[in-house]
């Protein structure tokens, strides 16, 4: 469909370049033919569900009140946080990983057109991701009796445009203030925190309230009590979802105006950040110590320090680690509540083992499969087992601080249970990590997010089952201690 449209447009035009960006985003997902078939079946099922829901609600007349608008507001906030996270990551890929900017800026094209197409591509990619799951249900309901819900489509466009502007703007500000290299790491940190921000807020509310209600319900009640969603600017998303023309005009018009202003204002900043893509961070530090400190005696110490240093420098790894820490936070809050008791020790033991297994698997993939010089190591006069052990221990060492959090929480109730959890956590990490390094297949580091495809579905399933079984055993043992 995209290729058909591009063949009928002038090459190098804004629409042509934007479609090219969208096609590149789709190709970057790396789905196989079977994956595309499964996605089509899922979308077909969603559409059938939407048609059924539309037929069921066709004759219903619902009353739009403050509660409905508040629900729309909370859903909009949730969508916006996820969209901003995706826009941050997409902006970093565009600036530092896409690899097509040299060609585009050396072509006889207006740089403003290139920058605008990139910004449109980010917004289109963000919108496409969420439209796949929302529109197959929303559109049938709207077309079969509730056309006012078409305003939700306008709201979706407004959120995507605003998130794209914010994501690219934050990326450019970081590149300007701390330098491109440091900006990649800080951008990953901000993306992780932004994506989990609403989740953390609901969990904090849940910890501060003695009632047995979810954090989402408490957030809803807090916003309702303060009058959000019923009137004023906070009611605009809800009014737009239910077809208020003025609200749609204000939100969509404002978002498109911001988008046009960002495309014009960020043009020079985008060019500067792109040209400085290989530069060092703005702050320079004087090297301390001699060069001898970078060399070690023995194969193990050399490989271990090299892998540990490379893993610590990886921005994608920072993102993965932070996400796991963020989603561990509610469990730790439960564990340390009241400072005395720990009612969920077996569950915490199970969680610790499973998370450690998945984390070490990811780190081991980066150390083994994403090795920069696999041919050099293959012909080196050293045993492969020694290399594998060093890489595995480097991955486990980096995962160790996260793996210690839940055992420390368990130790508040039972020291023996904490030791058992620590033992099974290390065992799960070692088992799945060894499978990863022993059967590693060379792959670019950029394919880290799609490593299941390169590493084999069967091996990843086996690794998950191993961690799951060890987690269950650890939970049962801790339960009976």
CSV table of N, CA and C in Angstrom, one decimal, residues 70 74 201-226 337:
chain,number,residue,atom,x,y,z
A,70,UNK,N,-13.8,12.2,32.6
A,70,UNK,CA,-12.6,11.9,33.5
A,70,UNK,C,-11.9,10.7,33.0
A,74,UNK,N,-8.0,10.4,31.8
A,74,UNK,CA,-7.0,9.4,32.3
A,74,UNK,C,-6.5,8.6,31.2
A,201,UNK,N,2.8,6.4,39.8
A,201,UNK,CA,1.9,7.3,40.6
A,201,UNK,C,0.8,6.5,41.2
A,202,UNK,N,0.2,5.6,40.4
A,202,UNK,CA,-0.9,4.8,41.0
A,202,UNK,C,-0.4,3.9,42.1
A,203,UNK,N,0.9,3.3,42.0
A,203,UNK,CA,1.4,2.5,43.0
A,203,UNK,C,1.7,3.2,44.3
A,204,UNK,N,2.2,4.5,44.1
A,204,UNK,CA,2.5,5.3,45.3
A,204,UNK,C,1.2,5.6,46.0
A,205,UNK,N,0.2,6.0,45.3
A,205,UNK,CA,-1.1,6.2,45.9
A,205,UNK,C,-1.7,5.0,46.6
A,206,UNK,N,-1.4,3.8,46.0
A,206,UNK,CA,-1.9,2.6,46.6
A,206,UNK,C,-1.2,2.3,48.0
A,207,UNK,N,0.1,2.7,48.0
A,207,UNK,CA,0.9,2.5,49.2
A,207,UNK,C,0.5,3.5,50.3
A,208,UNK,N,0.0,4.6,50.0
A,208,UNK,CA,-0.3,5.6,51.0
A,208,UNK,C,-1.8,5.5,51.5
A,209,UNK,N,-2.5,4.6,50.9
A,209,UNK,CA,-3.9,4.4,51.3
A,209,UNK,C,-4.1,3.1,52.0
A,210,UNK,N,-4.8,3.0,53.1
A,210,UNK,CA,-5.0,1.8,53.8
A,210,UNK,C,-6.1,0.9,53.2
A,211,UNK,N,-6.9,1.5,52.3
A,211,UNK,CA,-8.0,0.7,51.7
A,211,UNK,C,-7.5,-0.3,50.7
A,212,UNK,N,-8.2,-1.4,50.5
A,212,UNK,CA,-7.8,-2.4,49.6
A,212,UNK,C,-8.3,-2.1,48.2
A,213,UNK,N,-7.9,-1.0,47.6
A,213,UNK,CA,-8.3,-0.6,46.3
A,213,UNK,C,-7.1,-0.4,45.4
A,214,UNK,N,-7.2,-0.6,44.1
A,214,UNK,CA,-6.1,-0.4,43.2
A,214,UNK,C,-5.7,1.1,43.2
A,215,UNK,N,-4.4,1.3,42.8
A,215,UNK,CA,-4.0,2.7,42.6
A,215,UNK,C,-4.7,3.4,41.5
A,216,UNK,N,-5.2,2.7,40.5
A,216,UNK,CA,-5.9,3.4,39.4
A,216,UNK,C,-7.2,4.0,40.0
A,217,UNK,N,-7.9,3.2,40.8
A,217,UNK,CA,-9.2,3.7,41.4
A,217,UNK,C,-8.9,4.9,42.3
A,218,UNK,N,-7.8,4.8,43.1
A,218,UNK,CA,-7.5,6.0,43.9
A,218,UNK,C,-7.1,7.2,43.1
A,219,UNK,N,-6.4,7.0,42.0
A,219,UNK,CA,-6.1,8.2,41.2
A,219,UNK,C,-7.4,8.8,40.6
A,220,UNK,N,-8.3,7.9,40.1
A,220,UNK,CA,-9.6,8.4,39.6
A,220,UNK,C,-10.3,9.2,40.6
A,221,UNK,N,-10.4,8.7,41.9
A,221,UNK,CA,-11.1,9.4,42.9
A,221,UNK,C,-10.4,10.7,43.3
A,222,UNK,N,-9.1,10.7,43.3
A,222,UNK,CA,-8.4,12.0,43.6
A,222,UNK,C,-8.7,13.0,42.6
A,223,UNK,N,-8.6,12.7,41.3
A,223,UNK,CA,-8.9,13.6,40.2
A,223,UNK,C,-10.4,14.1,40.2
A,224,UNK,N,-11.3,13.1,40.5
A,224,UNK,CA,-12.7,13.5,40.5
A,224,UNK,C,-13.0,14.4,41.7
A,225,UNK,N,-12.4,14.2,42.8
A,225,UNK,CA,-12.6,15.1,44.0
A,225,UNK,C,-12.1,16.5,43.7
A,226,UNK,N,-11.1,16.6,42.9
A,226,UNK,CA,-10.6,18.0,42.6
A,226,UNK,C,-11.3,18.6,41.3
A,337,UNK,N,6.7,-2.4,53.6
A,337,UNK,CA,5.6,-1.7,54.3
A,337,UNK,C,5.6,-2.0,55.8
